[in-house]
Short mmCIF file of C-alpha atoms in Angstrom, two decimals:
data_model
loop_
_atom_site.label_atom_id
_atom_site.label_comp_id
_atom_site.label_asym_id
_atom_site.label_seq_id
_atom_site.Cartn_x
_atom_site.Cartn_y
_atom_site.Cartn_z
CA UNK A 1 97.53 99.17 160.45
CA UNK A 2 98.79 95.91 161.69
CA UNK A 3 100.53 95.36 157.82
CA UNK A 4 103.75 96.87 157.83
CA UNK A 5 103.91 96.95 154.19
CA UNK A 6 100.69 98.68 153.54
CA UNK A 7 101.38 101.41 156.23
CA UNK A 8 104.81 102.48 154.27
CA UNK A 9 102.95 102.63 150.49
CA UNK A 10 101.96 106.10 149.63
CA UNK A 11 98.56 107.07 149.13
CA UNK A 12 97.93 107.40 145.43
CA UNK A 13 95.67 111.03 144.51
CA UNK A 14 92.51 111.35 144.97
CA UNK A 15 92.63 108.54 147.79
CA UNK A 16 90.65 108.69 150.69
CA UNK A 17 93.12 108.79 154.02
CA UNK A 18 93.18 106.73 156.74
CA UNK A 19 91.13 107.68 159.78
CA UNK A 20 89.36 110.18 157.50
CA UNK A 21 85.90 109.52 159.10
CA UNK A 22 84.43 109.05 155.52
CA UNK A 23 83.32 105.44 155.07
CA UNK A 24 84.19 103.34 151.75
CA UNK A 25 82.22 103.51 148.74
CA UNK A 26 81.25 99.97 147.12
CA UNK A 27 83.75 98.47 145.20
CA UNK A 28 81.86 97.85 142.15
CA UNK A 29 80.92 101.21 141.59
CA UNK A 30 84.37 102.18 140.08
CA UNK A 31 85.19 104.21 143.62
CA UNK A 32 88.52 104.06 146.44
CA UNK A 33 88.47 100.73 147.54
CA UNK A 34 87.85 99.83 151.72
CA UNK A 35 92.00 99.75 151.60
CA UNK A 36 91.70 103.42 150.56
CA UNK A 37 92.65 102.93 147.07
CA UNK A 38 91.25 102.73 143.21
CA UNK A 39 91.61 99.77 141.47
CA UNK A 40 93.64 99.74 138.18
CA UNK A 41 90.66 100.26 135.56
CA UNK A 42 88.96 102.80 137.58
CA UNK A 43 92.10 104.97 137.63
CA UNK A 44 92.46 104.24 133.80
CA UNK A 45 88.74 105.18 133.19
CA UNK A 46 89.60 108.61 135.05
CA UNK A 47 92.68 109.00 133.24
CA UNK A 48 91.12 108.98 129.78
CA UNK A 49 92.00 112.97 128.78
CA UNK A 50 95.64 111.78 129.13
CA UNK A 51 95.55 108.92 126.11
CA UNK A 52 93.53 111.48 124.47
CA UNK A 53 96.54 114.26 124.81
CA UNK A 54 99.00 111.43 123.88
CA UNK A 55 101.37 111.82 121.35
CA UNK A 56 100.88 109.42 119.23
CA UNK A 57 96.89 109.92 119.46
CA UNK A 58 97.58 113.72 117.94
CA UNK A 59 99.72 113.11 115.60
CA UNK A 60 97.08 110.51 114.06
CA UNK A 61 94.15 112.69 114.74
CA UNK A 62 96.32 115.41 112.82
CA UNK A 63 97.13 113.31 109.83
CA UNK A 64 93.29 112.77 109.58
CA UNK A 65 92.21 116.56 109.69
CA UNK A 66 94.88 117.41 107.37
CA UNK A 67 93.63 114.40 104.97
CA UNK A 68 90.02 115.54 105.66
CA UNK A 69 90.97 118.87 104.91
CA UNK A 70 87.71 120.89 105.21
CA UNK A 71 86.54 124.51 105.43
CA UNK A 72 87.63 127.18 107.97
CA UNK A 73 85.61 127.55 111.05
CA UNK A 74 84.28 130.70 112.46
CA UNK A 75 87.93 131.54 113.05
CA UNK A 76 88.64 131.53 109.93
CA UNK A 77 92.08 129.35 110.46
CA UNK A 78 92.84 127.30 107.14
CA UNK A 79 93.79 123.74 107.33
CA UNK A 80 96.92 124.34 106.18
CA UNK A 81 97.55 126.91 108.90
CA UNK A 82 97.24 124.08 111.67
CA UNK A 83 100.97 123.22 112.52
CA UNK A 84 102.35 126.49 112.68
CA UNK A 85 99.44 127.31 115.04
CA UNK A 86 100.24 124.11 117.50
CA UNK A 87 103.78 124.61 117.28
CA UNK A 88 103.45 128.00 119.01
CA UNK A 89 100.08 127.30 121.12
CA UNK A 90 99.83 123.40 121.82
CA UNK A 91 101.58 123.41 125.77
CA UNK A 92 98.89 126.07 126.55
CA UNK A 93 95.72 124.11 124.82
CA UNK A 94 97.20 120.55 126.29
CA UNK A 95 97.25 122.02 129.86
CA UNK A 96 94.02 123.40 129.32
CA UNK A 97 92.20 119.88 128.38
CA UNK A 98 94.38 118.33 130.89
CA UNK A 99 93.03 120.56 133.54
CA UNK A 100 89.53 120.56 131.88
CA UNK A 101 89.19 123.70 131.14
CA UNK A 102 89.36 124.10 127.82
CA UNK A 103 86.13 125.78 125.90
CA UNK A 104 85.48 125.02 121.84
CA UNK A 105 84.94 127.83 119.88
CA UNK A 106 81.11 128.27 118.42
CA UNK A 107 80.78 126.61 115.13
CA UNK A 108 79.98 127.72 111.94
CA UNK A 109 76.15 126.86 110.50
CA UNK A 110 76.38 125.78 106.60
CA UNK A 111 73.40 124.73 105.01
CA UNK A 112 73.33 122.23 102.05
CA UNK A 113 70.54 121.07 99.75
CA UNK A 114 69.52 117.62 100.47
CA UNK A 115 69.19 115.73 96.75
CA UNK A 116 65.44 114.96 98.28
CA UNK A 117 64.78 118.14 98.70
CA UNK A 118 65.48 120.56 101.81
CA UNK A 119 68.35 121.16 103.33
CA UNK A 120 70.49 119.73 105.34
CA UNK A 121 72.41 122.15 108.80
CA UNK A 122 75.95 121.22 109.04
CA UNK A 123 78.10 122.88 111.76
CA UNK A 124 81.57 123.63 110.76
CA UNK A 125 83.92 123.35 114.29
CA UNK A 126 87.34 125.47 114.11
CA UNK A 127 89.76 123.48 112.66
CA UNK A 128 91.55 122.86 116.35
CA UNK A 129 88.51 121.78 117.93
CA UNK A 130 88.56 119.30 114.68
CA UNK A 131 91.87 118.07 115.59
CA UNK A 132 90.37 117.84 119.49
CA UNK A 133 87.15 116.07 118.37
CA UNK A 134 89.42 113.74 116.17
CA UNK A 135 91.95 112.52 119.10
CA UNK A 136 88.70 111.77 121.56
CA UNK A 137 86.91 110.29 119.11
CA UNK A 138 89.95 107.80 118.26
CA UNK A 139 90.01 106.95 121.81
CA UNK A 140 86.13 106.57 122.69
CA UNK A 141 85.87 104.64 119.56
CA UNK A 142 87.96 101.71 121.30
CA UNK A 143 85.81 101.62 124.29
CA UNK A 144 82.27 102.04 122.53
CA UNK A 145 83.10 99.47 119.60
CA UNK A 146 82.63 96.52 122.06
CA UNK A 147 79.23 97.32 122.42
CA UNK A 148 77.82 98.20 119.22
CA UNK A 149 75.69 96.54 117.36
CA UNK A 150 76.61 93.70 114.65
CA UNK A 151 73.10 95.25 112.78
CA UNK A 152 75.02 99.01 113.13
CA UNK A 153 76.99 99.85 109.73
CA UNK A 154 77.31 103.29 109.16
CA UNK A 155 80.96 105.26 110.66
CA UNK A 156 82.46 101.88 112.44
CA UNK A 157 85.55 100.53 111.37
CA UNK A 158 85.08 97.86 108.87
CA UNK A 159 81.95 98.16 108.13
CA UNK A 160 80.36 99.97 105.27
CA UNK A 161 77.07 100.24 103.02
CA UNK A 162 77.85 98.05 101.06
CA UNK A 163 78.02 95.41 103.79
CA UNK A 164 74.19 96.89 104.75
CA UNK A 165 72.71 96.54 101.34
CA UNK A 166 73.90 93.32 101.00
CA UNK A 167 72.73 92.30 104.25
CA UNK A 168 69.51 93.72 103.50
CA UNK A 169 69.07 91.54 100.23
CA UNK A 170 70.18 88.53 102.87
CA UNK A 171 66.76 89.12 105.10
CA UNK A 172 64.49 89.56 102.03
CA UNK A 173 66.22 86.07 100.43
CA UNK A 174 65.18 84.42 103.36
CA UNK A 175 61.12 85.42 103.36
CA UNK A 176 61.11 88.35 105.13
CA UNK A 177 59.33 90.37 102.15
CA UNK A 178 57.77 93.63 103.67
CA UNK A 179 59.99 96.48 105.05
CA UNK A 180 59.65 99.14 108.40
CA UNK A 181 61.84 102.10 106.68
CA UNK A 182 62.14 104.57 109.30
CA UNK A 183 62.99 108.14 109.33
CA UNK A 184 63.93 110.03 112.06
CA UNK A 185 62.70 113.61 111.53
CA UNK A 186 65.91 115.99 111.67
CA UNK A 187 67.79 113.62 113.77
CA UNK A 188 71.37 115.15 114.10
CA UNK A 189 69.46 118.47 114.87
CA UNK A 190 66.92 117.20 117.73
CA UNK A 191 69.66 115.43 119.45
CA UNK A 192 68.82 115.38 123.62
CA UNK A 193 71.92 116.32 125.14
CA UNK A 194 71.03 115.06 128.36
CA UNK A 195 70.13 111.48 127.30
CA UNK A 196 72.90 111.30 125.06
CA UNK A 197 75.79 112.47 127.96
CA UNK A 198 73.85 110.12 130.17
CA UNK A 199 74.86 107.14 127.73
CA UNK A 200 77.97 108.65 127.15
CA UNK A 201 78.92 108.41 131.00
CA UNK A 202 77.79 104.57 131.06
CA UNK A 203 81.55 103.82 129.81
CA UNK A 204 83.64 107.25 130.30
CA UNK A 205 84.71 108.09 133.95
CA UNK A 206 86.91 111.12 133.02
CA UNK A 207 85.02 114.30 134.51
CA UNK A 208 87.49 116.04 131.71
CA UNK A 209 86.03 114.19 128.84
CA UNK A 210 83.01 114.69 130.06
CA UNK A 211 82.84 118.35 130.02
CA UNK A 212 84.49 118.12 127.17
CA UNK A 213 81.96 116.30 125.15
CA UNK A 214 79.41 118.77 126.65
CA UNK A 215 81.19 121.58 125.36
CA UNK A 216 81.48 120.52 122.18
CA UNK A 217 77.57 119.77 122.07
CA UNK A 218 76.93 122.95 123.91
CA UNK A 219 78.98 125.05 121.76
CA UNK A 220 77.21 128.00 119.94
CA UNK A 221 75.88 128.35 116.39
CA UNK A 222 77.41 131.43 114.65
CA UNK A 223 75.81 131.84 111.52
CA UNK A 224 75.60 136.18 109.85
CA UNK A 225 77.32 137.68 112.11
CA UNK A 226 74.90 136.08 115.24
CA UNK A 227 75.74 133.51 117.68
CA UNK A 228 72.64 131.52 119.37
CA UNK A 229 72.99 128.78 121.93
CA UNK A 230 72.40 125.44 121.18
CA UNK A 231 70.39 123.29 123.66
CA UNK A 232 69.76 119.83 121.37
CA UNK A 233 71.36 118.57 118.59
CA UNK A 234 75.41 117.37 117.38
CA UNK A 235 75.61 118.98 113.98
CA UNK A 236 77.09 117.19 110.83
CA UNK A 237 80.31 118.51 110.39
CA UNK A 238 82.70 117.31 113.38
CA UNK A 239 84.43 114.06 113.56
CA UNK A 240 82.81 113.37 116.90
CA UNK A 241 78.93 113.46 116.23
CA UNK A 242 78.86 110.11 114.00
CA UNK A 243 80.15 108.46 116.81
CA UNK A 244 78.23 110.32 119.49
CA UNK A 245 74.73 109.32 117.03
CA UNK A 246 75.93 105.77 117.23
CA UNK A 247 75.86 105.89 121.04
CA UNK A 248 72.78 107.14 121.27
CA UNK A 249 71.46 105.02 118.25
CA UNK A 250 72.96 101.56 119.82
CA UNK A 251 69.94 101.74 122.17
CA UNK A 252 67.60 101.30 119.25
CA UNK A 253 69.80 98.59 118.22
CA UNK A 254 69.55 96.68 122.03
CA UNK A 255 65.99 96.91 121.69
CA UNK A 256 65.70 95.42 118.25
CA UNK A 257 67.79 92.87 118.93
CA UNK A 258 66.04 91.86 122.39
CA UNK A 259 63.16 91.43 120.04
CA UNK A 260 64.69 89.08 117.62
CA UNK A 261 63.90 91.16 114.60
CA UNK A 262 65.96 91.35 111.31
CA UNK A 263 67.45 94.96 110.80
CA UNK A 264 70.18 97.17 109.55
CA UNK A 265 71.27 100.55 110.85
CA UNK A 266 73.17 103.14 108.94
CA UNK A 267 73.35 105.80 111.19
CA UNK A 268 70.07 107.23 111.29
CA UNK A 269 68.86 105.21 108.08
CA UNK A 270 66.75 101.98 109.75
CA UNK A 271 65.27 98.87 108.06
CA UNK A 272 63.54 96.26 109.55
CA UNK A 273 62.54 93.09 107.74
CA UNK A 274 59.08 91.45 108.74
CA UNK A 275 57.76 88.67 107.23
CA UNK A 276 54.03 90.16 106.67
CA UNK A 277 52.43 94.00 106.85
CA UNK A 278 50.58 93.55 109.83
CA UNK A 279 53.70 92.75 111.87
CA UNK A 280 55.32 95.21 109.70
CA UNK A 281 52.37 98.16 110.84
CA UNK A 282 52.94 96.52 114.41
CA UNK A 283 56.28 97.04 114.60
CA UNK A 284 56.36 100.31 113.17
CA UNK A 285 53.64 101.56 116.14
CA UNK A 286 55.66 100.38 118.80
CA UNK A 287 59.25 101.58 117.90
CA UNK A 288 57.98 104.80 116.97
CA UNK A 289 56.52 104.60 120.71
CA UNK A 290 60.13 103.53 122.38
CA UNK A 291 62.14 106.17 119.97
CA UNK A 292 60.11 108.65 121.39
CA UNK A 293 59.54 107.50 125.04
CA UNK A 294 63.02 106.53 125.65
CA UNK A 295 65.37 108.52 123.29
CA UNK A 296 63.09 111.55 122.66
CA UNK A 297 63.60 111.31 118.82
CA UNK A 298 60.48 111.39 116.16
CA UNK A 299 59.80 108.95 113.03
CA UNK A 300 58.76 111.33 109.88
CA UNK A 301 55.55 109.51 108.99
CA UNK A 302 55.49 110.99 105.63
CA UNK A 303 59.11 109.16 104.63
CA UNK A 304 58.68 106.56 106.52
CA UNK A 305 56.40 103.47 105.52
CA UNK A 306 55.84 99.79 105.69
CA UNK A 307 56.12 98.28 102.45
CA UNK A 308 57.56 95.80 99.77
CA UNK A 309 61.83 96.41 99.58
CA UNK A 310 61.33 96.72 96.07
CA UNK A 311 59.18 99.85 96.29
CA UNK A 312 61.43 101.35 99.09
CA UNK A 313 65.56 102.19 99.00
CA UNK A 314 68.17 101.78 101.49
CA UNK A 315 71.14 104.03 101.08
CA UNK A 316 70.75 104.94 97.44
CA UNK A 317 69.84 101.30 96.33
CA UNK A 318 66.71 99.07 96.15
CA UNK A 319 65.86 95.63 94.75
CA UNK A 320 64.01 93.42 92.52
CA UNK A 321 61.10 91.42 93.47
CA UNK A 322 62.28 87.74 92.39
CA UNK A 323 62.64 85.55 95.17
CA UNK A 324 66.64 85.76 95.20
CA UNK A 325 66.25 89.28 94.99
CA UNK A 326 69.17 91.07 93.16
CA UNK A 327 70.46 94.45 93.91
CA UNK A 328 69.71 97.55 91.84
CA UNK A 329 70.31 101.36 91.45
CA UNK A 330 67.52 102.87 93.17
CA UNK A 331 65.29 105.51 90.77
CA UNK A 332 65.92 108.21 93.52
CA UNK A 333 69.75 107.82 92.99
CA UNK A 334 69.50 107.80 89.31
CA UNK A 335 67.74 110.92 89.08
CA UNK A 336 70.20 112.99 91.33
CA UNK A 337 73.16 111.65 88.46
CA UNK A 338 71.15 113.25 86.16
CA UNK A 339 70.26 116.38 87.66
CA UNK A 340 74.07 116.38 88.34
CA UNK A 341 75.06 115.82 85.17
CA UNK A 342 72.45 118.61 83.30
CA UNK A 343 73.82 120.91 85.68
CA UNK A 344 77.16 120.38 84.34
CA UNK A 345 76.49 120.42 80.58
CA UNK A 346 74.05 123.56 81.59
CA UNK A 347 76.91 125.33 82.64
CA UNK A 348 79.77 123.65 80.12
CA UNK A 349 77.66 125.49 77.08
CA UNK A 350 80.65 127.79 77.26
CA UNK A 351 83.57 125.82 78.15
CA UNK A 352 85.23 123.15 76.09
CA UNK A 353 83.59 119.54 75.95
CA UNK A 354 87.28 118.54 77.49
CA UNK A 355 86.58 120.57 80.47
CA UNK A 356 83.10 119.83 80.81
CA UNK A 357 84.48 115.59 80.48
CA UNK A 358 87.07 116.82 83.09
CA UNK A 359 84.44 117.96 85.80
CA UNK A 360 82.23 114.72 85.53
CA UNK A 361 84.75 112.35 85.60
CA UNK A 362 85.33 112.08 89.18
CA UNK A 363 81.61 112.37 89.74
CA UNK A 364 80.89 109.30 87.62
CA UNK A 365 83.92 107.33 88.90
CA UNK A 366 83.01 107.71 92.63
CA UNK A 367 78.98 106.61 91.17
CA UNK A 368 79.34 103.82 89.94
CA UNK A 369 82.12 102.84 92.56
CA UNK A 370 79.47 103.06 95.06
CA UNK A 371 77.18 101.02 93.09
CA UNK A 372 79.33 98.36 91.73
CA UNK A 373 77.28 96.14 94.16
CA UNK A 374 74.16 96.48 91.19
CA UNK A 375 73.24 93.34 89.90
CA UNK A 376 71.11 95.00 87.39
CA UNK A 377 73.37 96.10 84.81
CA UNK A 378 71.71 97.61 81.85
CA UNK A 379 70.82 100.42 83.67
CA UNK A 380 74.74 101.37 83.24
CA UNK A 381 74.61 100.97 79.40
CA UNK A 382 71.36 103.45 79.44
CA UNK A 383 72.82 106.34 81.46
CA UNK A 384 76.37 105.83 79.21
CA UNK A 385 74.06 106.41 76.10
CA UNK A 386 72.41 109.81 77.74
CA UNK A 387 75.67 111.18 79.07
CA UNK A 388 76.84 111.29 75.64
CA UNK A 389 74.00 112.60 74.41
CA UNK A 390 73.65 115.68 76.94
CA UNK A 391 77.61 116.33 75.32
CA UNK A 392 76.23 116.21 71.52
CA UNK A 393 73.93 118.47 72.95
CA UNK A 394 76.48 120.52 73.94
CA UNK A 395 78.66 120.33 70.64
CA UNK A 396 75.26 120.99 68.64
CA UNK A 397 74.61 124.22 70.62
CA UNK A 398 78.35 125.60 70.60
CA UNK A 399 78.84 124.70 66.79
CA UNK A 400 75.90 127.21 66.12
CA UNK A 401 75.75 128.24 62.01
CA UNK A 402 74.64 125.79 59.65
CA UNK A 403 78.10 126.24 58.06
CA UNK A 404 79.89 125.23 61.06
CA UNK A 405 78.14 122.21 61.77
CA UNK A 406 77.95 121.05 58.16
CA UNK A 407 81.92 121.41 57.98
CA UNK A 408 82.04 119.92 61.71
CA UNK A 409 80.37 116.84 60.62
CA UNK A 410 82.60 116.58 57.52
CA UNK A 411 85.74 116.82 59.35
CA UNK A 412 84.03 113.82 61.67
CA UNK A 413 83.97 111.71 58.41
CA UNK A 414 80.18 112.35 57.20
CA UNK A 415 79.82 112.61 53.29
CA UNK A 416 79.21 116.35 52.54
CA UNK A 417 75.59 115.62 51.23
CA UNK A 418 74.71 113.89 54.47
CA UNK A 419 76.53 116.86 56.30
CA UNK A 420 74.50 119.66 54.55
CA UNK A 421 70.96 117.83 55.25
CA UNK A 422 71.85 117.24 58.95
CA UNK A 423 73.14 120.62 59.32
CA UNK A 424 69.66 122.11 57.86
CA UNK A 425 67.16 119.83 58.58
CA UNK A 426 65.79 122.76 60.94
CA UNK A 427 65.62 120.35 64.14
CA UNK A 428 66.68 121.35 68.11
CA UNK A 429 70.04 120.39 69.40
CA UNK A 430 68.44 117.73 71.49
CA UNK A 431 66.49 116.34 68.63
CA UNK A 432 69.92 116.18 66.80
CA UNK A 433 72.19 115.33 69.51
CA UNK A 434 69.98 111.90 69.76
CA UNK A 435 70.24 111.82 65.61
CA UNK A 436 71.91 108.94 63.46
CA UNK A 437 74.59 111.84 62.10
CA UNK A 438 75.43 112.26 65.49
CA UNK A 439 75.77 109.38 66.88
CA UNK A 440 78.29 108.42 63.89
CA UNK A 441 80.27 111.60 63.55
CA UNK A 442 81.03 111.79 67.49
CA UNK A 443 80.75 108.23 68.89
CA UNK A 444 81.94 106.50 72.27
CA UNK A 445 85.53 105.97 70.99
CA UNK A 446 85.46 110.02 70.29
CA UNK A 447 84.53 110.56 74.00
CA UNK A 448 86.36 107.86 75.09
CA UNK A 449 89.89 110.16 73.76
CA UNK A 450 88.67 113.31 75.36
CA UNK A 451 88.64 111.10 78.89
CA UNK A 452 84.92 110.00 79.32
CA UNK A 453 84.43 107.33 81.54
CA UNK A 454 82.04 104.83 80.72
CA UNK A 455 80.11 103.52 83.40
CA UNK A 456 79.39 100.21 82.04
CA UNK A 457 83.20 99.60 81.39
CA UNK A 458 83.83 100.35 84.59
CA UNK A 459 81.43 98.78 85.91
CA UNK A 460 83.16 95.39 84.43
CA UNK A 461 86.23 96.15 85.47
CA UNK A 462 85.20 96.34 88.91
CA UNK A 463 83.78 93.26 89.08
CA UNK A 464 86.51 91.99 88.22
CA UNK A 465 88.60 93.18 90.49
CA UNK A 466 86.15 92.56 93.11
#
């Protein structure tokens, strides 16, 4: 070389010598430069398995798992069994990933009844490769973000359903009265590894991660005492696979977008608004057609539909038909409370009406939490009404003798002439639990002592702090 400067630098690894014979690849293809050397982002793009290993990136992906919590995987390591396991193994397990070699375990197959109906395959990882899966998916997350979708709600930071629903009410406000709900048929389990990895390597360089990723995909489904390989599909269960669906999903997104329609995304939930049901039928043909074509995924055509919003629901809510439409508990979501709730009382025949109150208190809170967005209210006042009735029902049952529940209803404050007729007026304990003696011996402020929350009165009070 005729610069001095340049001759005494040492070659970086991975650099292509001088006089090598091997000619230059382009520059904007992320390889050595024609000086012999990468540029700064390319090394940092091949260098991702380090900020993954970082210590500051484990010791938040740790504080998530152990927040998480979760079941054991097939290892059957405990959550709380995590530290003392890193403290003795981590150098060996950080050289491994460094050096790409490192191999999850199989995970473990759970399945769950969907509230539809079904059920739904989760795959419980070990909780190390949870604490892995957790640290890349904290650093992918920064690089993918960029890209997503402002339609795209569900697992991004900042965003939530709420901020769907809302936006969904937004599209129908503005004309756009018909709805393309799609479904994709068993989406987390028909995953296609290779088109997913193949958007996966449009932004991450790192061989490492790479295999990585693959591994974790690949990894093995143990479920009575037999493993079977898994070929497609990123089970529910690991921290990783709502991102990795959102990479693969974002394509749906690019396309909807390119053709100026209306739409939200919640992971594999997908509304688009259409201002009429022959665009709405139109639409529904031809994304169907891409989904498949170009992402190898199927729409269920017996849950999906084109239709009005008001007949449909998006993530547990629907709407009313006015032309300001205003949010409301969806029927769908309303029956699963209530098949929660007789479950509970079903099995609280034999437990105290405090401990029944006890179990369906965080239940309710988290309910109506999520649905504080409702702008139908008297929905709230209806289902108070029934929970306390299903808890008369209760009382009615575990009171028993006729003595009992005459004496009961005295000690409540009834007149003993109105207590003796309740008691043997010969009637069920539903028929009675709904029953004007009832309803004035053991009122709200009576449940309201034992702990009951009300979901109308909180249902205020969120508003208010809201």
């Amino acid at each position: 070389m005729t610069n001095g400067v340049a001759e005494s630098r040492v070659a970086r690894p991975g650099a292509i010598p001088a006089g090598s014979g091997r000619k230059p690849r382009e520059e904007g293809r992320g390889a050595a430069s024609v000086t012999g050397r990468k540029d700064h982002s390319s090394l940092e793009a091949e260098r991702l398995m380090e900020e993954i290993v970082s210590r500051g990136n484990m010791m938040s992906a740790y504080s998530r798992v152990m927040a998480n919590k979760g079941a054991a995987g097939v290892d059957k390591m405990p959550v709380s069994a995590l530290m003392d396991y890193l403290r003795r193994e981590w150098e060996r397990i950080k050289e491994e990933l460094l050096a790409g070699r490192y191999a999850p375990q199989p995970v473990r197959k759970v399945e769950i009844p969907k509230p539809g109906g079904g059920v739904r395959m989760l795959g419980i990882p070990t909780v190390l490769d949870r604490l892995i899966q957790q640290a890349v998916h904290q650093v992918l997350s920064k690089r993918f973000e960029p890209g997503f979708s402002e339609h795209s709600y569900g697992f991004r930071p900042g965003r939530s359903a709420r901020q769907a629903v809302k936006a969904a009410r937004g599209y129908v406000a503005e004309g756009r009265r018909w709805v393309v709900d799609l479904d994709l048929e068993k989406f987390f389990d028909r995953v296609n590894h290779d088109i997913l990895m193949s958007r996966v390597k449009r932004v991450v360089k790192d061989s490492r991660v790479l295999r990585l990723i693959n591994g974790f995909l690949k990894a093995g489904m143990f479920e009575g005492g037999i493993m079977s390989a898994r070929k497609e599909g990123t089970p529910q269960g690991g921290p990783l696979s709502p991102l990795l669906s959102n990479i693969l999903l974002n394509e749906l997104d690019k396309e909807l977008e390119a053709r100026g329609h209306a739409f939200c995304r919640y992971a594999d939930d997908c509304n688009i608004y259409v201002a009429s049901r022959k665009s709405g039928e139109r639409v529904m043909a031809s994304i169907s057609e891409f989904l498949s074509s170009r992402l190898k995924l199927t729409v269920n055509r017996k849950k999906s539909a084109v239709d009005r919003p008001w007949n449909r629901s998006f993530l547990g809510y629907s709407m009313t038909f006015h032309r300001h439409p205003r949010l409301k508990v969806a029927r769908k979501s309303v029956e699963r409370l209530k098949a929660t709730i007789r479950e509970a009382c079903r099995r609280g025949r034999g437990q105290s009406l405090r401990t029944v109150i006890d179990g369906l208190t965080p239940k309710l809170r988290g309910w109506i939490n999520y649905f504080r967005d409702s702008e139908v209210k008297g929905l709230f006042e209806e289902l108070d009404g029934w929970i306390r009735r299903k808890l008369r029902c209760i009382l009615w049952r575990q009171w028993k003798r006729t003595f009992t529940r005459a004496r009961n209803l005295m000690r409540f404050g009834l007149p003993e002439e109105t207590a003796w007729k309740s008691a043997t007026n010969g009637r069920g304990p539903w028929w009675n639990s709904g029953a004007a003696h009832m309803h004035k011996a053991v009122g709200k402020r009576f449940f309201g002592g034992l702990g009951l929350v009300s979901l109308m009165d909180q249902y205020h009070r969120l508003q208010i702090v809201s």
